[in-house]
XYZ file of C-alpha atoms in Angstrom:
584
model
C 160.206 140.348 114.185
C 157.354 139.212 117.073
C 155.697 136.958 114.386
C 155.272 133.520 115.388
C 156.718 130.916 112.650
C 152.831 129.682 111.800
C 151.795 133.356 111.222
C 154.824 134.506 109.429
C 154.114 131.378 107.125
C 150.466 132.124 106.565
C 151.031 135.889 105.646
C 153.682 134.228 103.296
C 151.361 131.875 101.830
C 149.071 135.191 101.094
C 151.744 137.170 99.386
C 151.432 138.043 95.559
C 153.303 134.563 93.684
C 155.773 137.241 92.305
C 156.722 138.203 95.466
C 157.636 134.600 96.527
C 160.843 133.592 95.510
C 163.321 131.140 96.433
C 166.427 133.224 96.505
C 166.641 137.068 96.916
C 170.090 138.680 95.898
C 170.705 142.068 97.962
C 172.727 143.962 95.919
C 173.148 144.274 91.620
C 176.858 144.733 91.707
C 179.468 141.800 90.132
C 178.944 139.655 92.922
C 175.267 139.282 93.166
C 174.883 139.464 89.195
C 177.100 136.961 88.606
C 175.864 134.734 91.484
C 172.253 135.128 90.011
C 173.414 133.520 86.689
C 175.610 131.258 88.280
C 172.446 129.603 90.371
C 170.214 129.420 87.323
C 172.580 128.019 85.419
C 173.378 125.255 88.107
C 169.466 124.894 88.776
C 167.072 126.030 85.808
C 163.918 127.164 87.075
C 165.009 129.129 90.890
C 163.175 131.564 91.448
C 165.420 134.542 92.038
C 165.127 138.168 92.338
C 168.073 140.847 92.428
C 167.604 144.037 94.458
C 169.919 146.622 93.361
C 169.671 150.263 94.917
C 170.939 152.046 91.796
C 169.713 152.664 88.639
C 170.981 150.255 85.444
C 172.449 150.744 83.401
C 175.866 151.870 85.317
C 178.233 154.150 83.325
C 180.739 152.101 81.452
C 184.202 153.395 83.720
C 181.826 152.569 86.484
C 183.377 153.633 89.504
C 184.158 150.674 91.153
C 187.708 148.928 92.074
C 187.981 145.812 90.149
C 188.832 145.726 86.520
C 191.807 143.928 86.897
C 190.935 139.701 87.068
C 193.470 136.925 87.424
C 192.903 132.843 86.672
C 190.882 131.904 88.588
C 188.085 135.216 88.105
C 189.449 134.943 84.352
C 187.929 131.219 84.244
C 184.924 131.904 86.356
C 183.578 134.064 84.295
C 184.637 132.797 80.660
C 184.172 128.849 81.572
C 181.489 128.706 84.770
C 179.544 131.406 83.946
C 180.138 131.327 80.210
C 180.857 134.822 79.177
C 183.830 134.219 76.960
C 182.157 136.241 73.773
C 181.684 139.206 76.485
C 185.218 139.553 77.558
C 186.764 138.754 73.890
C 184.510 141.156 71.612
C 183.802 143.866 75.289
C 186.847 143.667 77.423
C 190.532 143.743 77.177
C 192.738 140.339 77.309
C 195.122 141.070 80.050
C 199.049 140.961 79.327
C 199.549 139.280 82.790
C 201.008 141.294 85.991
C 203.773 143.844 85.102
C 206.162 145.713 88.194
C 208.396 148.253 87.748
C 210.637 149.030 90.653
C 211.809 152.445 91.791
C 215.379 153.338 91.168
C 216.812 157.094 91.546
C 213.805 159.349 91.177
C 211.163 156.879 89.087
C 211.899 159.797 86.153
C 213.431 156.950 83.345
C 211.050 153.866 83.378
C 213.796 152.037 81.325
C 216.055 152.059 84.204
C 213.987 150.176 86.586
C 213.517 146.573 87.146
C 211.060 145.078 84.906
C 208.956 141.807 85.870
C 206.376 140.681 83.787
C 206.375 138.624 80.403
C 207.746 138.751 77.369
C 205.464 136.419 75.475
C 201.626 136.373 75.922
C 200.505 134.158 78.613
C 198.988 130.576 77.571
C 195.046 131.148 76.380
C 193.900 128.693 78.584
C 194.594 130.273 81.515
C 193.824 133.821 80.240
C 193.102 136.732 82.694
C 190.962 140.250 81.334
C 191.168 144.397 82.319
C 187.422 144.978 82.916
C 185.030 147.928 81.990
C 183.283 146.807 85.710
C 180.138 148.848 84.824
C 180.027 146.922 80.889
C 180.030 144.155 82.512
C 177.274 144.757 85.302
C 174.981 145.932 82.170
C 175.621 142.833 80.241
C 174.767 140.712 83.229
C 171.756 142.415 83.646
C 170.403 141.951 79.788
C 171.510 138.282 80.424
C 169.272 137.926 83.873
C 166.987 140.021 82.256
C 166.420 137.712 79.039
C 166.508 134.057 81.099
C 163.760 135.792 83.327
C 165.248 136.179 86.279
C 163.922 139.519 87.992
C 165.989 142.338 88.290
C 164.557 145.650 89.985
C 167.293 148.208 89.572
C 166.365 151.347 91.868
C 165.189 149.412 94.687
C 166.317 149.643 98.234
C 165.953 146.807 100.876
C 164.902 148.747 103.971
C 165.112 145.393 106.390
C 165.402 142.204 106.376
C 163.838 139.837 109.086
C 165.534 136.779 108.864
C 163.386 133.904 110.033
C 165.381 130.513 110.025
C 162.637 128.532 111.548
C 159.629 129.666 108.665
C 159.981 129.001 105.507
C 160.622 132.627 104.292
C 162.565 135.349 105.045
C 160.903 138.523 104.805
C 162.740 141.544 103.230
C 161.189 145.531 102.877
C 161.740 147.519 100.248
C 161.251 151.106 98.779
C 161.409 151.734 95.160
C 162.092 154.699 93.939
C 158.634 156.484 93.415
C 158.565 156.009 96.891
C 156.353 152.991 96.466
C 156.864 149.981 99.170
C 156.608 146.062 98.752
C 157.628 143.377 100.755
C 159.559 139.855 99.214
C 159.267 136.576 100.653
C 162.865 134.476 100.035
C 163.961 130.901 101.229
C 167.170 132.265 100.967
C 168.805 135.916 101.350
C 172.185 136.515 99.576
C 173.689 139.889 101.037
C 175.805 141.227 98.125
C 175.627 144.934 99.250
C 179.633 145.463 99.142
C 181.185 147.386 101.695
C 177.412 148.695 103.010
C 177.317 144.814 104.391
C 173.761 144.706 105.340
C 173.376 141.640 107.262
C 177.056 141.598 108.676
C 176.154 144.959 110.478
C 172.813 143.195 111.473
C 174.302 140.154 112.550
C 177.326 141.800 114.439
C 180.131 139.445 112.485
C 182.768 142.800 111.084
C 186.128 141.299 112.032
C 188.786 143.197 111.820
C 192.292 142.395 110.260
C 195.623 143.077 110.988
C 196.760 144.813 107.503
C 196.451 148.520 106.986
C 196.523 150.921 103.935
C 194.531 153.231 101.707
C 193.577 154.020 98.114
C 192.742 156.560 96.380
C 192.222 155.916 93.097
C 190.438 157.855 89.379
C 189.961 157.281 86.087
C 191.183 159.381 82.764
C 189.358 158.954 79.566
C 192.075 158.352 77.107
C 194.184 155.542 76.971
C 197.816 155.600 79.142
C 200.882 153.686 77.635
C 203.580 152.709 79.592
C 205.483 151.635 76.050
C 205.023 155.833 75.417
C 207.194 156.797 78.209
C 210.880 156.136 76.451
C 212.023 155.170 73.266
C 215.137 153.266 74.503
C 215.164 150.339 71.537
C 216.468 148.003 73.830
C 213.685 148.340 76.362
C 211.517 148.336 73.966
C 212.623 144.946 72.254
C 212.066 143.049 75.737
C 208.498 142.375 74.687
C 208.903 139.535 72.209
C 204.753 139.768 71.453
C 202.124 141.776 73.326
C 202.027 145.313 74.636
C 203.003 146.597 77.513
C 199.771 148.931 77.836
C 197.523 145.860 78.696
C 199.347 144.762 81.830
C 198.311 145.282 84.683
C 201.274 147.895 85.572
C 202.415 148.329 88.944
C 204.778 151.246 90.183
C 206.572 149.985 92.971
C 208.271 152.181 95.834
C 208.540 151.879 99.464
C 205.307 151.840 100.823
C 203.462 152.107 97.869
C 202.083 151.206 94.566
C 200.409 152.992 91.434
C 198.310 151.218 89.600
C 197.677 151.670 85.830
C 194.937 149.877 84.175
C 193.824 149.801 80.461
C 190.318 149.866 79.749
C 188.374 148.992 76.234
C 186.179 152.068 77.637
C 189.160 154.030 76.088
C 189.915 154.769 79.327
C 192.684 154.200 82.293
C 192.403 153.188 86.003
C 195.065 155.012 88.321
C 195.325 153.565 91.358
C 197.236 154.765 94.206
C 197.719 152.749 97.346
C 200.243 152.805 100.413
C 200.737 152.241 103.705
C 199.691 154.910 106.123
C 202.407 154.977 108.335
C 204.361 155.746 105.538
C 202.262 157.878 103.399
C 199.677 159.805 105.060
C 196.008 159.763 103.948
C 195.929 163.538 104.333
C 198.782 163.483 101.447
C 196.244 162.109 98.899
C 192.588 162.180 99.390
C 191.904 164.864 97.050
C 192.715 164.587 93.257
C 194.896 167.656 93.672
C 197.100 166.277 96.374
C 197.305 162.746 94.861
C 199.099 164.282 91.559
C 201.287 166.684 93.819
C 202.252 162.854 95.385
C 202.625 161.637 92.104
C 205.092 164.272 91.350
C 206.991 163.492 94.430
C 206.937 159.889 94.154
C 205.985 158.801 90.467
C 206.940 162.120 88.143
C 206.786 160.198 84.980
C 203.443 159.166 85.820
C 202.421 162.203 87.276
C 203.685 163.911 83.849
C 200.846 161.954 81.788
C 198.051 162.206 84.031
C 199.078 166.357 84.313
C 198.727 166.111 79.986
C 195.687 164.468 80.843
C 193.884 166.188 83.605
C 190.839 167.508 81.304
C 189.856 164.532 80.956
C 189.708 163.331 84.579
C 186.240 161.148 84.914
C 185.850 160.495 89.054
C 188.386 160.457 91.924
C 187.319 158.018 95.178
C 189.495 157.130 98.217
C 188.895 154.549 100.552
C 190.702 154.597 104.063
C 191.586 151.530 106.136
C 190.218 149.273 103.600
C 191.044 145.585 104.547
C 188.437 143.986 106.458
C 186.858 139.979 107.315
C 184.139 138.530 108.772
C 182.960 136.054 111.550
C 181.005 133.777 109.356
C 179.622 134.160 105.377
C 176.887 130.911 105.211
C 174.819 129.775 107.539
C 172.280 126.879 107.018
C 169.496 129.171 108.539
C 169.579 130.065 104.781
C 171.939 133.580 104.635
C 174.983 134.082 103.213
C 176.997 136.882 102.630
C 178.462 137.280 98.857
C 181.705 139.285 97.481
C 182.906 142.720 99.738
C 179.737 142.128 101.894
C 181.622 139.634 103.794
C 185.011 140.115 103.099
C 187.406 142.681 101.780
C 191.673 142.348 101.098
C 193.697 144.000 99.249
C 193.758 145.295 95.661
C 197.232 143.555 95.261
C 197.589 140.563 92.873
C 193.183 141.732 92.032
C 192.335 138.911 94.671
C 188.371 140.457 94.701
C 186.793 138.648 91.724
C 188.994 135.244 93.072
C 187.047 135.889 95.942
C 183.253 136.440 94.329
C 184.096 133.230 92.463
C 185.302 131.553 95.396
C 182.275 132.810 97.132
C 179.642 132.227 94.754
C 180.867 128.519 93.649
C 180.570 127.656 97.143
C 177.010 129.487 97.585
C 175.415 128.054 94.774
C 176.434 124.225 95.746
C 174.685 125.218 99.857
C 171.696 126.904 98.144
C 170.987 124.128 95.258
C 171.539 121.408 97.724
C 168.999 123.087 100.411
C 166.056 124.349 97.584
C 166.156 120.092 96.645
C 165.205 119.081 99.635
C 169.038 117.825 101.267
C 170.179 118.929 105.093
C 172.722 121.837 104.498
C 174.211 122.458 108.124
C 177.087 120.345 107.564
C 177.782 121.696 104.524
C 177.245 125.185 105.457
C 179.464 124.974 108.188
C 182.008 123.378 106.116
C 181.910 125.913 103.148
C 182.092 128.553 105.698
C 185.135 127.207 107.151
C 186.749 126.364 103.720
C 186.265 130.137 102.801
C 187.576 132.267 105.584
C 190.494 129.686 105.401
C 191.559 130.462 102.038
C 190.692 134.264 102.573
C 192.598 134.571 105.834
C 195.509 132.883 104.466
C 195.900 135.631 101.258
C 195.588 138.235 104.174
C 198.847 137.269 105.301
C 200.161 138.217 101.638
C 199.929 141.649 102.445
C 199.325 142.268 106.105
C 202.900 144.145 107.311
C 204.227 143.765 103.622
C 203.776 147.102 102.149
C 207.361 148.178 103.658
C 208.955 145.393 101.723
C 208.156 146.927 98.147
C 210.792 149.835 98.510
C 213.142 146.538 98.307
C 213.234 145.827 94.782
C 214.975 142.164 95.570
C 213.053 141.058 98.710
C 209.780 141.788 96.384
C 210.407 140.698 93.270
C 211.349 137.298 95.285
C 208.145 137.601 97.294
C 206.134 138.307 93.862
C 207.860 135.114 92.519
C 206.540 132.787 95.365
C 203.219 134.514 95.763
C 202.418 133.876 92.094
C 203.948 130.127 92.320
C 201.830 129.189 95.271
C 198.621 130.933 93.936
C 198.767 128.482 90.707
C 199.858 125.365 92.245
C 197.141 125.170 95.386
C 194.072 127.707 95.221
C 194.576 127.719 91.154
C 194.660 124.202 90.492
C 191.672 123.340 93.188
C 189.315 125.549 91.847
C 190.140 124.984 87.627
C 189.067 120.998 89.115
C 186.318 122.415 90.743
C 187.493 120.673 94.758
C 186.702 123.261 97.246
C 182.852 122.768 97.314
C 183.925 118.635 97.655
C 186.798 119.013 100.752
C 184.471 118.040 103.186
C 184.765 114.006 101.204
C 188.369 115.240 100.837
C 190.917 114.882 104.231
C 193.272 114.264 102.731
C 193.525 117.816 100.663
C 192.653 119.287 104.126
C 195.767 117.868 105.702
C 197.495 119.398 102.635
C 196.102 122.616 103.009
C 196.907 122.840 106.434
C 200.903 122.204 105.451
C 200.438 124.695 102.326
C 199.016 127.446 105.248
C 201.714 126.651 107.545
C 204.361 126.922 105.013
C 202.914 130.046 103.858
C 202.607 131.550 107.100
C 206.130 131.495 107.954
C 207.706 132.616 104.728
C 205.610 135.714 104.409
C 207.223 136.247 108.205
C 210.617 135.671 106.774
C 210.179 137.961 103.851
C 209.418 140.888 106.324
C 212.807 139.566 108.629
C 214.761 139.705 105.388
C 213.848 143.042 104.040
C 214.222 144.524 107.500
C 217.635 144.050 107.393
C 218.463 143.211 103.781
C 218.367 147.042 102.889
C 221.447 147.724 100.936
C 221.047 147.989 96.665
C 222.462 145.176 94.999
C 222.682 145.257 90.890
C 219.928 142.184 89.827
C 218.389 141.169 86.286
C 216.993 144.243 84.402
C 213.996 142.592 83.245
C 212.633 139.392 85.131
C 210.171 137.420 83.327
C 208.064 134.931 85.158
C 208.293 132.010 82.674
C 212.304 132.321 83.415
C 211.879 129.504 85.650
C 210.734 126.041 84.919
C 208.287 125.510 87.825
C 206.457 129.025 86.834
C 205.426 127.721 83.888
C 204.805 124.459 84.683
C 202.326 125.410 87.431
C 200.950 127.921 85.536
C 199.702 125.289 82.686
C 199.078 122.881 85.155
C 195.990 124.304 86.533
C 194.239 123.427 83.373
C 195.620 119.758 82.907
C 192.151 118.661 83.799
C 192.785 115.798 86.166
C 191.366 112.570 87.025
C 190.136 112.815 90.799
C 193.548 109.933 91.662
C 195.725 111.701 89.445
C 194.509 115.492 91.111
C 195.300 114.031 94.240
C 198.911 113.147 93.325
C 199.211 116.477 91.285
C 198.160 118.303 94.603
C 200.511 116.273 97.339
C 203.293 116.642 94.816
C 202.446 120.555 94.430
C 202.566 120.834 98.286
C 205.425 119.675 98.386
C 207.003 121.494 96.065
C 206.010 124.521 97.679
C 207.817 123.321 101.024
C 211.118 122.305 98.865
C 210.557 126.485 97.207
C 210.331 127.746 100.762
C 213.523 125.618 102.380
C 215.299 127.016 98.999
C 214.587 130.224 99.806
C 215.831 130.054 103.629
C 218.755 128.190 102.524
C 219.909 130.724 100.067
C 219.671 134.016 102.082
C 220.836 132.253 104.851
C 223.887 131.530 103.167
C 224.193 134.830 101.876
C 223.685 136.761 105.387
C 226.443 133.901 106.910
C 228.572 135.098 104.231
C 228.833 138.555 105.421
C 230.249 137.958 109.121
C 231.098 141.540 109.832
C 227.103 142.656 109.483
C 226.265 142.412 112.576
C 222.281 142.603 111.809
C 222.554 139.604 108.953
C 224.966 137.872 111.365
C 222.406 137.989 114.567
C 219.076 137.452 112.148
C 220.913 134.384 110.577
C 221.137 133.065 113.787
C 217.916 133.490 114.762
C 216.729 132.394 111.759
C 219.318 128.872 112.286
C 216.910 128.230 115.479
C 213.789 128.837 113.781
C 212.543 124.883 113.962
C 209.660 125.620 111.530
C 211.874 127.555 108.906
C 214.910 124.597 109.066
C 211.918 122.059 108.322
C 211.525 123.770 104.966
C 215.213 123.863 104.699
C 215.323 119.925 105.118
C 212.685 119.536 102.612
C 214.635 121.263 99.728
C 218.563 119.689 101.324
C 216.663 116.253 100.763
C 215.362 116.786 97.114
C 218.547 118.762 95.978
C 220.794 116.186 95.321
C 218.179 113.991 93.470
C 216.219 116.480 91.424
C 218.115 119.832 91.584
C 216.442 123.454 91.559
C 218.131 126.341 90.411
C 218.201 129.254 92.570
C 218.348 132.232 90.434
C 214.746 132.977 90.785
C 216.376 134.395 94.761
C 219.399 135.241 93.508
C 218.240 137.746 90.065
C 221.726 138.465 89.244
C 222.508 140.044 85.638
C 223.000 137.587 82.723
C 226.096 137.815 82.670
C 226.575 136.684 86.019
C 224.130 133.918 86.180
C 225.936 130.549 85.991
C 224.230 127.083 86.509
C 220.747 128.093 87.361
C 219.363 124.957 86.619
C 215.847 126.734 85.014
C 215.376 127.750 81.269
C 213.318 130.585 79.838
């Protein structure tokens, strides 16, 4: 670290060729595999090595959280990365998101609400249940056979990071005991959670949202579809299977997880809010099925049938975490759960490493040909945390809101709309490593934050005093609404840069209208109910709320001209559904 720049760069120039390289990848996990093809697939010829502390190959049911992707990790890796023969012929296609929400004691699944589809999602936009650790050993063969060098078993010791030589100098210990040292123009940290360089650097932020997981895997296959054999439950599903959702048992506090795996086996997942559930209530496998029984006994019922065949159990306490800064042009950046970790919720974590790793490879292609990077390392950066910090806000303080089967369902609704019509559609037209030549998508993301910002707060307002059980829709699908669909598709309309830019505005703006309709409609609904004294005073709160009557404008001035039906709020029963204005 006392080195001066010339020295550093003479011992450089006297290190072995192999051990000069223009890109070293800490860490052999998804994110650093997959940014390792990613970069030699942008820039044949880079010169990259992968350090990855554990032996390869992983077991299949690796265990790792992740093997759940939506679009935008579902089109990274078939389309950018170009693994679609992988994940048709070695993974699972996904049957979308799938909630059930608790009613009575969670013992009959057929009497709880039900969103999810009830036709297989468009292929375009398809999504995949991963085997994480079958896909980790396919990356590898595929780095392996284009020559870039992987060295499985190898642990970076240090890394002295030297922006004014040419190379960074990293230290490592195989495992024969054996030491080397690598010479890198650029270090990617891709460690996960361990976070190398963000504990060397001193950027750990920490974030306002709180839970836990525990989670474990059974090797045999679960099946929601198993768990009644009501006929008319059964005949919701016009095409597809249940079993390949991603199912979600919702309660308040809480969710259970159940993923399908082509392994054979199943992901359980449980995660909650500790100031609802303790930790102490489930970090051993024993006291996570006693919860189960509690809380989930139809669930707990299969994985008791199953227990012989229980593979791992892990927990993970106070998960969420974020990060100062992920790229810097002195040539670092930090890659996946080294920089920055959510929620498990919605599977944001691959969105992120795609996110991520798009905007790495454009910094690190740009700096190896010779072009000035701070600008554009400062503006990736920025782009980044602002699209990670604003999905924080989809679950920071939300966790109490999914004992609330409306309030959620609702939320779910406009969580899922906004995620296809701005993040979705930017990065299936590949514009978040361009918004630096783009203000005017800037200015549009700022409104789109804004918006999103306050109705997350007035989801947590409503369900705080919104409490009492109201009879809603049995079965909710998410194409039951015009605009779902219609955003959904539209990601992939592959745009013209003049015609993305109207698409975008237009989507905005939308989004505003969908949040003033939202605001309007409870609002009416609490003003309805004069003698509640808690809707009555939060309606009038909610009446001087400038930001949230802005929305309401927005959707009052469209209404007239272009009307929206509201029964994606209102989720009343069929038969009581009248002029909704939205098909199936």
């Amino acid at each position: 670290m006392t080195d001066t720049s010339a020295m550093n760069d003479r011992g450089a120039a006297r290190t072995a060729p192999d051990d000069l390289v223009d890109v070293a990848v800490v860490g052999g996990g998804a994110a650093g595999l997959t940014l390792a093809l990613q970069l030699l697939g942008q820039r044949p010829g880079t010169r990259i090595v992968v350090l990855e502390r554990q032996g390869h190959p992983v077991p299949e049911a690796t265990h790792k959280v992740g093997e759940s992707t939506v679009e935008i990790a579902g089109y990274y890796l078939r389309e950018v990365l170009g693994l679609g023969n992988h994940l048709q012929s070695q993974q699972l296609n996904k049957y979308g998101l799938r909630m059930f929400f608790s009613k009575g004691g969670n013992d009959d699944i057929t009497r709880r609400v039900e969103l999810g589809h009830s036709v297989r999602p468009p292929g375009a936009v398809g999504t995949y249940q991963l085997d994480r650790g079958r896909l980790e050993n396919a990356l590898g063969h595929e780095l392996l056979a284009r020559g870039v060098r992987f060295l499985p078993g190898t642990k970076v010791e240090s890394v002295d990071l030297r922006p004014d030589a040419e190379h960074h100098r990293l230290h490592l210990r195989t495992d024969d005991g054996a030491t080397r040292q690598i010479h890198a123009k650029w270090v990617v940290d891709a460690t996960g959670r361990a976070s190398l360089l963000k504990r060397r650097l001193g950027l750990a932020k920490k974030v306002g949202h709180r839970a836990n997981a525990v989670w474990f895997r059974v090797g045999c296959p679960i099946d929601v579809d198993q768990w009644s054999d009501d006929p008319d439950w059964h005949a919701r599903i016009e095409e597809g299977r249940r079993e390949l959702s991603t199912n979600h048992l919702m309660g308040p506090g809480y969710w259970v997880w159940l993923i399908r795996l082509a392994s054979g086996s199943t992901s359980v997942g449980i995660v909650t809010d500790p100031d609802l559930h303790g930790f102490e209530q489930l970090n051993r496998f024993e006291r996570a099925l006693e919860w189960l029984d509690r809380h989930e006994p139809q669930c707990a019922g299969v994985v008791r049938r199953h227990r012989d065949k229980l593979q791992d159990f892990r927990v993970m306490k106070d998960y969420a975490y974020s990060c100062e800064q992920v790229f810097s042009a002195d040539r670092w950046c930090l890659a996946g759960e080294a920089g920055v970790f959510l929620d498990p919720l919605y599977s944001p974590g691959l969105d992120l490493i795609a996110i991520s790793n798009s905007l790495i490879t454009d910094l690190v292609t740009h700096a190896l040909d010779g072009d000035d990077t701070g600008e554009r390392a400062a503006i990736h950066n920025q782009v980044f945390l602002l699209i990670a910090e604003g999905w924080l806000s989809i679950y920071e303080k939300q966790y109490a809101l999914m004992g609330n089967a409306r309030v959620m369902l609702t939320k779910v609704i406009w969580d899922t709309a906004v995620y296809w019509a701005v993040p979705g559609l930017l990065y299936f037209h590949d514009v978040l490593r361009h918004l630096g030549d783009r203000p005017d998508m800037v200015v549009g993301l700022a409104r789109f934050s804004t918006a999103s910002q306050e109705v997350q707060r007035f989801f947590r307002e409503w369900s705080a005093v919104d409490d009492e059980p109201r009879d809603q829709a049995p079965f909710v699908r998410f194409y039951d609404f015009d605009f779902m669909s219609r955003l959904h598709i539209g990601m992939t309309a592959g745009l013209a840069d003049a015609d993305l830019a109207t698409q975008f505005e237009a989507n905005i703006r939308f989004i505003e209208r969908l949040s003033g309709q939202l605001v309007a409609t409870v609002l009416e609904e609490f003003e309805a109910e004069p003698w509640n004294p808690a809707k009555r005073e939060q309606a009038r709160r909610w009446r001087a709320d400038e930001a949230l009557m802005a929305l309401v404008e927005v959707h009052l001035r469209e209404q007239e001209s272009t009307p929206l039906g509201d029964q994606w709020i209102r989720l009343r029963p069929a038969d009581e559904a009248v002029g909704t204005g939205e098909s199936r």
